Amino acid sequence: MKKTIVVLLLFGFAICAFKEIRGIYFRYPSYWPKPIYNFNKNQLTTEKTFLGRVLFYDPILSKDSNISCASCHSQHTAFSQINHSYSKGINHQIGKRNAPALINLAWNSSFMWDGAVNNLEMQALAPMSNPTEMNETIGHVADKMKHTTIYPKLFYKAFGDSAINGERVLKCITQFMLSLVSCHSKYDSVMEKQAKFTQQEERGYLLFKKNCSSCHKEPLFTNDKFENDGLPINKTLNDVGRMLITHDSANYLQFRVPTLRNIQISYPYMHDGRFSNLVQVLNHYTKGIVRSNSLAKPLLKPILLTNNDKKNLIAFLSTLSDTTFITEKQYSFPVFVN
Ligand code: HEC
Ligand code: HEC
């Protein structure tokens, strides 16, 4: 597996990869807020972003060289993992949470369902060192890379010398993650007055603004906060969310509000992937809310939706799908670059 990938990568580079990357830049619609990430500490360049992309797809990052970041975050599902409720890592070990979609991360102030990480560079380190995910150390990964023919060259292109170390690896993976901007949905075209919602989508949009947008705030569809949205605790996992980090009972069952961009393609849903479709999600909001002291205020009042309302709401949510994002070559496995 490892050998094949290296050969494929070499083949890809030789043909066209470097040219293709010239197009990478960080762009977002003018009506969006400014990103939170401080680009001064890690300025994006095409070479570093490209190196990050190669790393993202390379199982060299895991102990048995079988698992890459893309094993759990695959592009065609907006960089989430759809075939497992809980993510599956090294030696087929199953994790405890659903792998979230990786979208518009430059606007997040914290990461993971419970906000365990507040720095994107450190985020890449977490799965690498997690014994059930990639079970590797960054130092050992850097050593493995030194013994390849390709990586010294790539680091030379990106940094002006071929030194390979953990910090550089993390910076480049971060650059690739920052480049994952999803802003070409129908919703965006409508906001930019280049398209119109259908009547059904428009009705769904009104329902969304009434019931959902206080947490799933436009235009990123998250308020970047932790909330308890009334899900009953998963008794097998006993995952109390944000409280695991803060040890404060006010944070009991609070999870990071996920973006709803590309939501139709990034099932299953919730931190434990308990719902497989959007109807189940809406049924939760209308009749599944469990009250506890930490339940978010907007959910204290019941959400009432008829079956027709649900259809309209789902029609609106499907306008958040971005086919450019999930097919964009700049994000894909480097061998398919031309
Ligand atoms: C074995 C599956 C697996 C692998 C491999 C994996 N991840 Fe993840 N990733 C997850 C899971 C599960 C979560 C959520 C964990 C949590 O909330 O506790 C996650 C969360 C994240 C997040 C946070 C997203 C957010 O919105 O909060 C980022 C960023 C991320 N991963 C990037 C990476 C990168 C980069 C790699 C490779 C170095 C990687 N992942 C490898 C499963 C995986
Ligand atoms: C009080 C804040 C709040 C409100 C209001 C709210 N949500 Fe959520 N939503 C959340 C949180 C928090 C999660 C993650 C919960 C978890 O995983 O445990 C979530 C998860 C979701 C998910 C799953 C996302 C994923 O990637 O797995 C969908 C879909 C969703 N909400 C849709 C809606 C819709 C539609 C509405 C309106 C009917 C709504 N939400 C109202 C806070 C809220």
Tab-separated table of C-alpha atoms and ligand atoms in Angstrom:
chain	number	residue	atom	x	y	z
A	1	MET	CA	0.000	0.000	0.000
A	2	LYS	CA	2.731	2.412	1.077
A	3	LYS	CA	4.830	1.670	-1.960
A	4	THR	CA	1.968	2.080	-4.365
A	5	ILE	CA	1.095	5.450	-2.941
A	6	VAL	CA	4.644	6.731	-3.187
A	7	VAL	CA	4.874	5.542	-6.756
A	8	LEU	CA	1.541	7.138	-7.582
A	9	LEU	CA	2.585	10.369	-5.932
A	10	LEU	CA	5.870	10.471	-7.839
A	11	PHE	CA	3.965	9.877	-11.023
A	12	GLY	CA	1.572	12.685	-10.146
A	13	PHE	CA	4.332	15.138	-9.362
A	14	ALA	CA	6.283	14.384	-12.461
A	15	ILE	CA	3.294	15.139	-14.600
A	16	CYS	CA	1.674	18.205	-13.279
A	17	ALA	CA	1.087	18.561	-9.583
A	18	PHE	CA	3.166	21.640	-9.034
A	19	LYS	CA	1.573	23.545	-11.827
A	20	GLU	CA	-1.850	22.673	-10.645
A	21	ILE	CA	-1.276	24.020	-7.152
A	22	ARG	CA	-0.479	27.489	-8.436
A	23	GLY	CA	-4.192	28.084	-8.292
A	24	ILE	CA	-4.492	27.705	-4.496
A	25	TYR	CA	-5.388	30.788	-2.631
A	26	PHE	CA	-7.661	31.460	0.248
A	27	ARG	CA	-10.885	33.042	-0.967
A	28	TYR	CA	-14.294	33.502	0.550
A	29	PRO	CA	-17.404	35.505	-0.317
A	30	SER	CA	-17.410	39.177	0.631
A	31	TYR	CA	-20.548	38.788	2.739
A	32	TRP	CA	-18.808	36.345	5.123
A	33	PRO	CA	-17.149	37.442	8.370
A	34	LYS	CA	-13.343	37.511	8.560
A	35	PRO	CA	-11.654	34.204	9.467
A	36	ILE	CA	-10.541	33.687	13.064
A	37	TYR	CA	-7.292	31.916	12.185
A	38	ASN	CA	-4.234	34.150	12.466
A	39	PHE	CA	-2.551	33.724	9.092
A	40	ASN	CA	0.470	35.770	10.184
A	41	LYS	CA	1.789	32.815	12.124
A	42	ASN	CA	1.533	30.441	9.176
A	43	GLN	CA	1.317	32.246	5.851
A	44	LEU	CA	-0.252	30.208	3.122
A	45	THR	CA	1.873	29.366	0.132
A	46	THR	CA	0.994	27.095	-2.749
A	47	GLU	CA	3.970	24.793	-2.061
A	48	LYS	CA	3.202	24.374	1.639
A	49	THR	CA	-0.497	23.842	1.035
A	50	PHE	CA	0.370	21.250	-1.560
A	51	LEU	CA	2.761	19.479	0.786
A	52	GLY	CA	-0.032	19.497	3.368
A	53	ARG	CA	-2.337	17.882	0.863
A	54	VAL	CA	0.191	15.125	0.132
A	55	LEU	CA	0.567	14.511	3.872
A	56	PHE	CA	-3.203	14.455	4.380
A	57	TYR	CA	-3.495	11.570	1.906
A	58	ASP	CA	-0.360	9.673	2.936
A	59	PRO	CA	-0.658	6.731	5.386
A	60	ILE	CA	2.998	7.328	6.324
A	61	LEU	CA	1.422	9.378	9.133
A	62	SER	CA	0.202	6.213	10.879
A	63	LYS	CA	2.134	3.516	12.686
A	64	ASP	CA	1.216	0.652	10.346
A	65	SER	CA	1.188	2.918	7.282
A	66	ASN	CA	-2.409	1.954	6.568
A	67	ILE	CA	-4.371	4.958	7.793
A	68	SER	CA	-4.210	8.480	6.401
A	69	CYS	CA	-6.210	11.522	7.470
A	70	ALA	CA	-8.331	10.895	4.384
A	71	SER	CA	-9.254	7.402	5.641
A	72	CYS	CA	-11.609	9.107	8.088
A	73	HIS	CA	-12.090	12.434	6.284
A	74	SER	CA	-12.936	11.720	2.678
A	75	GLN	CA	-13.494	14.455	0.136
A	76	HIS	CA	-16.621	13.068	-1.508
A	77	THR	CA	-18.433	13.321	1.828
A	78	ALA	CA	-17.119	16.815	2.630
A	79	PHE	CA	-14.167	15.280	4.528
A	80	SER	CA	-16.301	13.289	6.949
A	81	GLN	CA	-16.557	9.512	7.317
A	82	ILE	CA	-19.922	8.188	6.259
A	83	ASN	CA	-19.571	4.436	6.473
A	84	HIS	CA	-19.093	4.425	10.251
A	85	SER	CA	-20.969	6.028	13.107
A	86	TYR	CA	-17.796	5.945	15.151
A	87	SER	CA	-14.568	6.488	13.291
A	88	LYS	CA	-12.437	3.495	12.453
A	89	GLY	CA	-8.668	3.746	12.831
A	90	ILE	CA	-5.551	1.628	13.093
A	91	ASN	CA	-6.007	-2.190	13.362
A	92	HIS	CA	-9.704	-1.605	12.687
A	93	GLN	CA	-10.137	-0.087	16.125
A	94	ILE	CA	-13.311	1.894	16.550
A	95	GLY	CA	-13.188	5.349	18.104
A	96	LYS	CA	-15.866	6.928	20.253
A	97	ARG	CA	-17.047	9.709	18.028
A	98	ASN	CA	-18.180	10.378	14.502
A	99	ALA	CA	-15.544	12.000	12.288
A	100	PRO	CA	-16.851	15.506	11.547
A	101	ALA	CA	-16.765	17.121	8.131
A	102	LEU	CA	-13.745	19.404	7.680
A	103	ILE	CA	-15.209	22.620	6.343
A	104	ASN	CA	-14.309	26.275	6.787
A	105	LEU	CA	-11.961	25.496	9.680
A	106	ALA	CA	-10.349	28.940	9.453
A	107	TRP	CA	-13.509	30.279	11.123
A	108	ASN	CA	-13.457	27.873	14.108
A	109	SER	CA	-12.078	28.987	17.435
A	110	SER	CA	-12.011	25.410	18.758
A	111	PHE	CA	-12.027	21.889	17.362
A	112	MET	CA	-13.378	18.445	18.221
A	113	TRP	CA	-16.928	17.838	19.409
A	114	ASP	CA	-15.992	18.968	22.911
A	115	GLY	CA	-13.496	21.697	21.956
A	116	ALA	CA	-10.584	19.659	23.348
A	117	VAL	CA	-8.286	21.437	20.901
A	118	ASN	CA	-8.169	25.187	20.351
A	119	ASN	CA	-5.365	25.358	17.866
A	120	LEU	CA	-5.541	23.911	14.374
A	121	GLU	CA	-1.835	22.994	14.265
A	122	MET	CA	-2.282	20.860	17.375
A	123	GLN	CA	-5.419	19.321	15.896
A	124	ALA	CA	-3.387	17.423	13.301
A	125	LEU	CA	-1.216	16.031	16.066
A	126	ALA	CA	-4.180	14.605	17.983
A	127	PRO	CA	-5.192	11.829	15.553
A	128	MET	CA	-1.565	10.982	14.787
A	129	SER	CA	-0.772	10.265	18.412
A	130	ASN	CA	-4.164	8.752	19.301
A	131	PRO	CA	-3.616	5.004	19.906
A	132	THR	CA	-6.938	4.096	18.256
A	133	GLU	CA	-6.504	6.431	15.295
A	134	MET	CA	-2.970	6.572	13.852
A	135	ASN	CA	-0.865	5.626	16.894
A	136	GLU	CA	2.294	7.352	15.700
A	137	THR	CA	4.638	10.075	16.966
A	138	ILE	CA	5.359	13.159	14.954
A	139	GLY	CA	9.116	12.684	15.443
A	140	HIS	CA	8.973	9.175	14.036
A	141	VAL	CA	6.842	10.335	11.126
A	142	ALA	CA	9.447	12.993	10.310
A	143	ASP	CA	12.182	10.312	10.454
A	144	LYS	CA	10.240	8.034	8.114
A	145	MET	CA	9.851	10.937	5.683
A	146	LYS	CA	13.575	11.662	5.658
A	147	HIS	CA	14.102	8.185	4.223
A	148	THR	CA	11.820	8.691	1.270
A	149	THR	CA	12.962	10.207	-1.988
A	150	ILE	CA	9.986	12.458	-2.350
A	151	TYR	CA	9.614	14.320	0.928
A	152	PRO	CA	13.061	15.971	1.129
A	153	LYS	CA	12.314	17.435	-2.311
A	154	LEU	CA	8.876	18.631	-1.297
A	155	PHE	CA	10.186	20.253	1.881
A	156	TYR	CA	12.901	21.922	-0.149
A	157	LYS	CA	10.296	23.382	-2.494
A	158	ALA	CA	8.172	24.562	0.416
A	159	PHE	CA	10.815	25.854	2.845
A	160	GLY	CA	13.957	26.496	0.802
A	161	ASP	CA	15.837	23.654	2.524
A	162	SER	CA	15.056	19.980	2.881
A	163	ALA	CA	14.925	19.761	6.690
A	164	ILE	CA	11.940	17.733	7.861
A	165	ASN	CA	10.581	18.196	11.353
A	166	GLY	CA	7.326	17.936	13.244
A	167	GLU	CA	6.610	21.644	13.263
A	168	ARG	CA	6.897	21.896	9.500
A	169	VAL	CA	4.718	18.823	9.013
A	170	LEU	CA	1.975	20.292	11.228
A	171	LYS	CA	2.147	23.732	9.595
A	172	CYS	CA	1.692	22.245	6.139
A	173	ILE	CA	-1.204	19.974	7.105
A	174	THR	CA	-2.797	23.018	8.712
A	175	GLN	CA	-2.416	24.982	5.493
A	176	PHE	CA	-4.221	22.272	3.578
A	177	MET	CA	-7.020	22.219	6.157
A	178	LEU	CA	-7.344	26.002	5.998
A	179	SER	CA	-7.721	25.791	2.250
A	180	LEU	CA	-10.885	23.668	2.653
A	181	VAL	CA	-13.326	26.505	2.110
A	182	SER	CA	-16.832	25.534	1.047
A	183	CYS	CA	-18.575	28.587	-0.402
A	184	HIS	CA	-20.111	27.485	-3.694
A	185	SER	CA	-23.468	26.167	-2.549
A	186	LYS	CA	-26.793	27.276	-3.986
A	187	TYR	CA	-27.349	29.131	-0.703
A	188	ASP	CA	-24.226	31.227	-1.435
A	189	SER	CA	-25.408	31.990	-4.966
A	190	VAL	CA	-28.759	33.130	-3.580
A	191	MET	CA	-27.062	35.344	-0.986
A	192	GLU	CA	-24.929	36.819	-3.755
A	193	LYS	CA	-28.099	37.400	-5.786
A	194	GLN	CA	-27.022	35.055	-8.557
A	195	ALA	CA	-29.757	32.504	-8.017
A	196	LYS	CA	-33.171	32.192	-6.420
A	197	PHE	CA	-34.566	29.703	-3.954
A	198	THR	CA	-37.524	27.655	-5.164
A	199	GLN	CA	-40.743	28.302	-3.241
A	200	GLN	CA	-40.145	25.179	-1.188
A	201	GLU	CA	-36.575	26.168	-0.316
A	202	GLU	CA	-37.741	29.656	0.587
A	203	ARG	CA	-40.352	28.249	2.985
A	204	GLY	CA	-37.691	26.006	4.479
A	205	TYR	CA	-35.372	29.001	4.875
A	206	LEU	CA	-38.004	30.867	6.899
A	207	LEU	CA	-38.479	27.852	9.161
A	208	PHE	CA	-34.725	27.574	9.517
A	209	LYS	CA	-34.353	31.201	10.562
A	210	LYS	CA	-37.138	30.774	13.084
A	211	ASN	CA	-35.990	27.519	14.687
A	212	CYS	CA	-32.386	26.743	13.925
A	213	SER	CA	-30.232	29.744	13.065
A	214	SER	CA	-29.620	30.934	16.626
A	215	CYS	CA	-27.131	28.056	16.915
A	216	HIS	CA	-26.484	27.169	13.271
A	217	LYS	CA	-25.743	30.788	12.496
A	218	GLU	CA	-25.474	32.033	8.935
A	219	PRO	CA	-23.434	32.188	6.809
A	220	LEU	CA	-21.155	29.520	8.354
A	221	PHE	CA	-24.080	27.674	9.935
A	222	THR	CA	-22.459	27.498	13.346
A	223	ASN	CA	-22.226	30.036	16.146
A	224	ASP	CA	-18.818	28.503	17.032
A	225	LYS	CA	-20.123	27.696	20.546
A	226	PHE	CA	-20.986	24.665	22.651
A	227	GLU	CA	-24.658	23.897	23.233
A	228	ASN	CA	-26.797	21.119	24.615
A	229	ASP	CA	-29.341	20.415	21.889
A	230	GLY	CA	-31.371	18.018	24.011
A	231	LEU	CA	-30.056	14.674	22.774
A	232	PRO	CA	-30.413	11.884	25.325
A	233	ILE	CA	-27.024	10.718	26.579
A	234	ASN	CA	-25.560	7.770	24.684
A	235	LYS	CA	-25.572	5.146	27.447
A	236	THR	CA	-22.895	2.982	25.854
A	237	LEU	CA	-20.381	5.786	25.545
A	238	ASN	CA	-21.484	8.018	28.393
A	239	ASP	CA	-20.009	10.963	26.525
A	240	VAL	CA	-20.797	14.173	28.437
A	241	GLY	CA	-19.206	16.439	25.833
A	242	ARG	CA	-17.746	19.800	26.808
A	243	MET	CA	-17.936	18.910	30.511
A	244	LEU	CA	-15.135	16.387	29.920
A	245	ILE	CA	-12.848	19.334	29.282
A	246	THR	CA	-14.141	21.940	31.735
A	247	HIS	CA	-15.412	19.632	34.552
A	248	ASP	CA	-18.206	22.169	34.932
A	249	SER	CA	-21.726	20.734	35.143
A	250	ALA	CA	-23.024	23.794	33.250
A	251	ASN	CA	-21.354	22.180	30.224
A	252	TYR	CA	-23.054	18.793	30.681
A	253	LEU	CA	-23.933	17.328	27.254
A	254	GLN	CA	-22.821	20.425	25.427
A	255	PHE	CA	-21.176	19.747	22.080
A	256	ARG	CA	-19.655	22.061	19.532
A	257	VAL	CA	-22.378	23.339	17.191
A	258	PRO	CA	-21.443	21.718	13.866
A	259	THR	CA	-21.719	23.548	10.573
A	260	LEU	CA	-24.649	22.450	8.418
A	261	ARG	CA	-22.838	23.145	5.182
A	262	ASN	CA	-22.861	19.982	3.023
A	263	ILE	CA	-25.079	18.385	5.638
A	264	GLN	CA	-26.941	16.213	3.145
A	265	ILE	CA	-23.760	14.369	2.222
A	266	SER	CA	-22.025	14.139	5.588
A	267	TYR	CA	-24.272	11.640	7.403
A	268	PRO	CA	-24.488	10.003	9.896
A	269	TYR	CA	-25.291	12.858	12.249
A	270	MET	CA	-24.379	14.052	15.753
A	271	HIS	CA	-21.207	13.422	17.769
A	272	ASP	CA	-21.903	9.687	17.885
A	273	GLY	CA	-23.441	9.385	14.425
A	274	ARG	CA	-26.712	8.200	15.960
A	275	PHE	CA	-28.962	9.489	13.165
A	276	SER	CA	-28.590	8.302	9.618
A	277	ASN	CA	-30.850	10.827	7.914
A	278	LEU	CA	-32.213	14.348	8.275
A	279	VAL	CA	-35.776	13.244	8.993
A	280	GLN	CA	-34.487	11.561	12.157
A	281	VAL	CA	-32.641	14.769	13.074
A	282	LEU	CA	-35.813	16.835	12.664
A	283	ASN	CA	-37.825	14.294	14.644
A	284	HIS	CA	-35.316	14.798	17.436
A	285	TYR	CA	-35.850	18.568	17.434
A	286	THR	CA	-39.649	18.242	17.348
A	287	LYS	CA	-40.243	15.380	19.755
A	288	GLY	CA	-36.958	14.052	21.138
A	289	ILE	CA	-35.624	16.942	23.220
A	290	VAL	CA	-34.549	15.815	26.701
A	291	ARG	CA	-34.697	18.531	29.328
A	292	SER	CA	-31.788	19.070	31.674
A	293	ASN	CA	-30.284	22.106	33.397
A	294	SER	CA	-27.847	22.685	30.581
A	295	LEU	CA	-30.429	22.481	27.769
A	296	ALA	CA	-29.922	25.453	25.446
A	297	LYS	CA	-32.484	28.234	25.970
A	298	PRO	CA	-33.801	28.360	22.385
A	299	LEU	CA	-34.925	24.740	22.802
A	300	LEU	CA	-36.956	25.287	25.975
A	301	LYS	CA	-39.883	26.188	23.742
A	302	PRO	CA	-40.990	23.217	21.625
A	303	ILE	CA	-40.215	23.287	17.911
A	304	LEU	CA	-43.369	22.523	15.982
A	305	LEU	CA	-43.029	21.269	12.432
A	306	THR	CA	-45.599	19.544	10.221
A	307	ASN	CA	-44.467	16.821	7.823
A	308	ASN	CA	-44.629	19.400	5.070
A	309	ASP	CA	-42.519	21.834	7.099
A	310	LYS	CA	-39.932	19.082	7.503
A	311	LYS	CA	-39.818	18.535	3.741
A	312	ASN	CA	-39.393	22.260	3.177
A	313	LEU	CA	-36.659	22.506	5.794
A	314	ILE	CA	-34.779	19.602	4.239
A	315	ALA	CA	-35.145	21.227	0.807
A	316	PHE	CA	-33.499	24.323	2.283
A	317	LEU	CA	-30.727	22.290	3.941
A	318	SER	CA	-29.938	20.692	0.592
A	319	THR	CA	-29.104	24.147	-0.797
A	320	LEU	CA	-26.053	24.021	1.494
A	321	SER	CA	-24.483	21.242	-0.581
A	322	ASP	CA	-21.426	22.336	-2.507
A	323	THR	CA	-20.531	20.009	-5.360
A	324	THR	CA	-17.525	22.141	-6.283
A	325	PHE	CA	-16.110	21.509	-2.813
A	326	ILE	CA	-16.455	17.742	-2.959
A	327	THR	CA	-15.050	17.433	-6.464
A	328	GLU	CA	-12.446	20.228	-6.372
A	329	LYS	CA	-9.152	18.793	-7.674
A	330	GLN	CA	-7.082	20.980	-5.386
A	331	TYR	CA	-8.428	18.970	-2.463
A	332	SER	CA	-8.265	15.520	-3.975
A	333	PHE	CA	-5.763	12.690	-3.757
A	334	PRO	CA	-2.687	14.195	-5.393
A	335	VAL	CA	-2.409	11.602	-8.131
A	336	PHE	CA	-5.615	12.709	-9.789
A	337	VAL	CA	-4.413	16.267	-10.113
A	338	ASN	CA	-4.607	16.754	-13.826
B	1	HEC	C1	-9.441	7.071	12.699
B	1	HEC	C2	-10.181	8.148	12.109
B	1	HEC	C3	-9.513	9.500	12.014
B	1	HEC	C4	-8.293	9.797	11.439
B	1	HEC	C5	-7.275	8.846	10.847
B	1	HEC	C6	-8.184	11.243	11.482
B	1	HEC	N1	-9.301	11.786	12.058
B	1	HEC	FE1	-9.681	13.749	12.287
B	1	HEC	N2	-11.275	13.312	13.415
B	1	HEC	C7	-11.757	12.045	13.677
B	1	HEC	C8	-12.775	12.104	14.715
B	1	HEC	C9	-13.567	10.925	15.272
B	1	HEC	C10	-12.885	13.453	15.089
B	1	HEC	C11	-13.771	14.025	16.194
B	1	HEC	C12	-13.076	13.693	17.490
B	1	HEC	C13	-13.676	14.287	18.717
B	1	HEC	O1	-14.480	15.205	18.626
B	1	HEC	O2	-13.324	13.829	19.801
B	1	HEC	C14	-11.926	14.191	14.241
B	1	HEC	C15	-11.777	15.568	14.275
B	1	HEC	C16	-10.932	16.264	13.432
B	1	HEC	C17	-10.895	17.703	13.312
B	1	HEC	C18	-11.781	18.702	14.056
B	1	HEC	C19	-12.878	19.187	13.180
B	1	HEC	C20	-13.860	20.068	13.888
B	1	HEC	O3	-14.711	20.643	13.194
B	1	HEC	O4	-13.818	20.187	15.104
B	1	HEC	C21	-9.914	18.017	12.402
B	1	HEC	C22	-9.502	19.386	11.932
B	1	HEC	C23	-9.324	16.757	11.984
B	1	HEC	N3	-9.982	15.709	12.604
B	1	HEC	C24	-8.266	16.637	11.106
B	1	HEC	C25	-7.570	15.434	10.915
B	1	HEC	C26	-6.255	15.336	10.293
B	1	HEC	C27	-5.436	16.482	9.757
B	1	HEC	C28	-5.912	14.014	10.300
B	1	HEC	C29	-4.613	13.378	9.850
B	1	HEC	C30	-3.422	13.836	10.522
B	1	HEC	C31	-7.037	13.299	10.891
B	1	HEC	N4	-8.008	14.186	11.258
B	1	HEC	C32	-7.086	11.927	11.016
B	1	HEC	C33	-11.347	10.896	13.055
B	1	HEC	C34	-10.129	10.757	12.413
B	2	HEC	C1	-29.610	25.364	20.838
B	2	HEC	C2	-28.771	25.225	19.725
B	2	HEC	C3	-29.299	24.460	18.519
B	2	HEC	C4	-30.466	24.671	17.825
B	2	HEC	C5	-31.561	25.688	18.091
B	2	HEC	C6	-30.450	23.720	16.736
B	2	HEC	N1	-29.305	22.978	16.776
B	2	HEC	FE1	-28.775	21.533	15.477
B	2	HEC	N2	-27.172	21.071	16.610
B	2	HEC	C7	-26.803	21.724	17.778
B	2	HEC	C8	-25.725	20.997	18.404
B	2	HEC	C9	-25.009	21.369	19.688
B	2	HEC	C10	-25.466	19.880	17.596
B	2	HEC	C11	-24.449	18.758	17.866
B	2	HEC	C12	-25.052	17.847	18.924
B	2	HEC	C13	-24.320	16.558	19.153
B	2	HEC	O1	-23.659	16.041	18.283
B	2	HEC	O2	-24.441	16.036	20.259
B	2	HEC	C14	-26.386	19.959	16.478
B	2	HEC	C15	-26.425	19.053	15.433
B	2	HEC	C16	-27.242	19.177	14.326
B	2	HEC	C17	-27.168	18.340	13.156
B	2	HEC	C18	-26.150	17.231	12.933
B	2	HEC	C19	-24.888	17.834	12.321
B	2	HEC	C20	-23.752	16.874	12.121
B	2	HEC	O3	-22.797	17.243	11.415
B	2	HEC	O4	-23.765	15.763	12.660
B	2	HEC	C21	-28.131	18.761	12.292
B	2	HEC	C22	-28.429	18.212	10.912
B	2	HEC	C23	-28.830	19.855	12.940
B	2	HEC	N3	-28.256	20.074	14.165
B	2	HEC	C24	-29.878	20.548	12.389
B	2	HEC	C25	-30.648	21.472	13.090
B	2	HEC	C26	-31.892	22.010	12.610
B	2	HEC	C27	-32.508	21.707	11.269
B	2	HEC	C28	-32.351	22.850	13.595
B	2	HEC	C29	-33.667	23.580	13.632
B	2	HEC	C30	-34.849	22.749	13.518
B	2	HEC	C31	-31.379	22.843	14.653
B	2	HEC	N4	-30.356	21.991	14.318
B	2	HEC	C32	-31.465	23.598	15.803
B	2	HEC	C33	-27.366	22.874	18.269
B	2	HEC	C34	-28.590	23.386	17.860
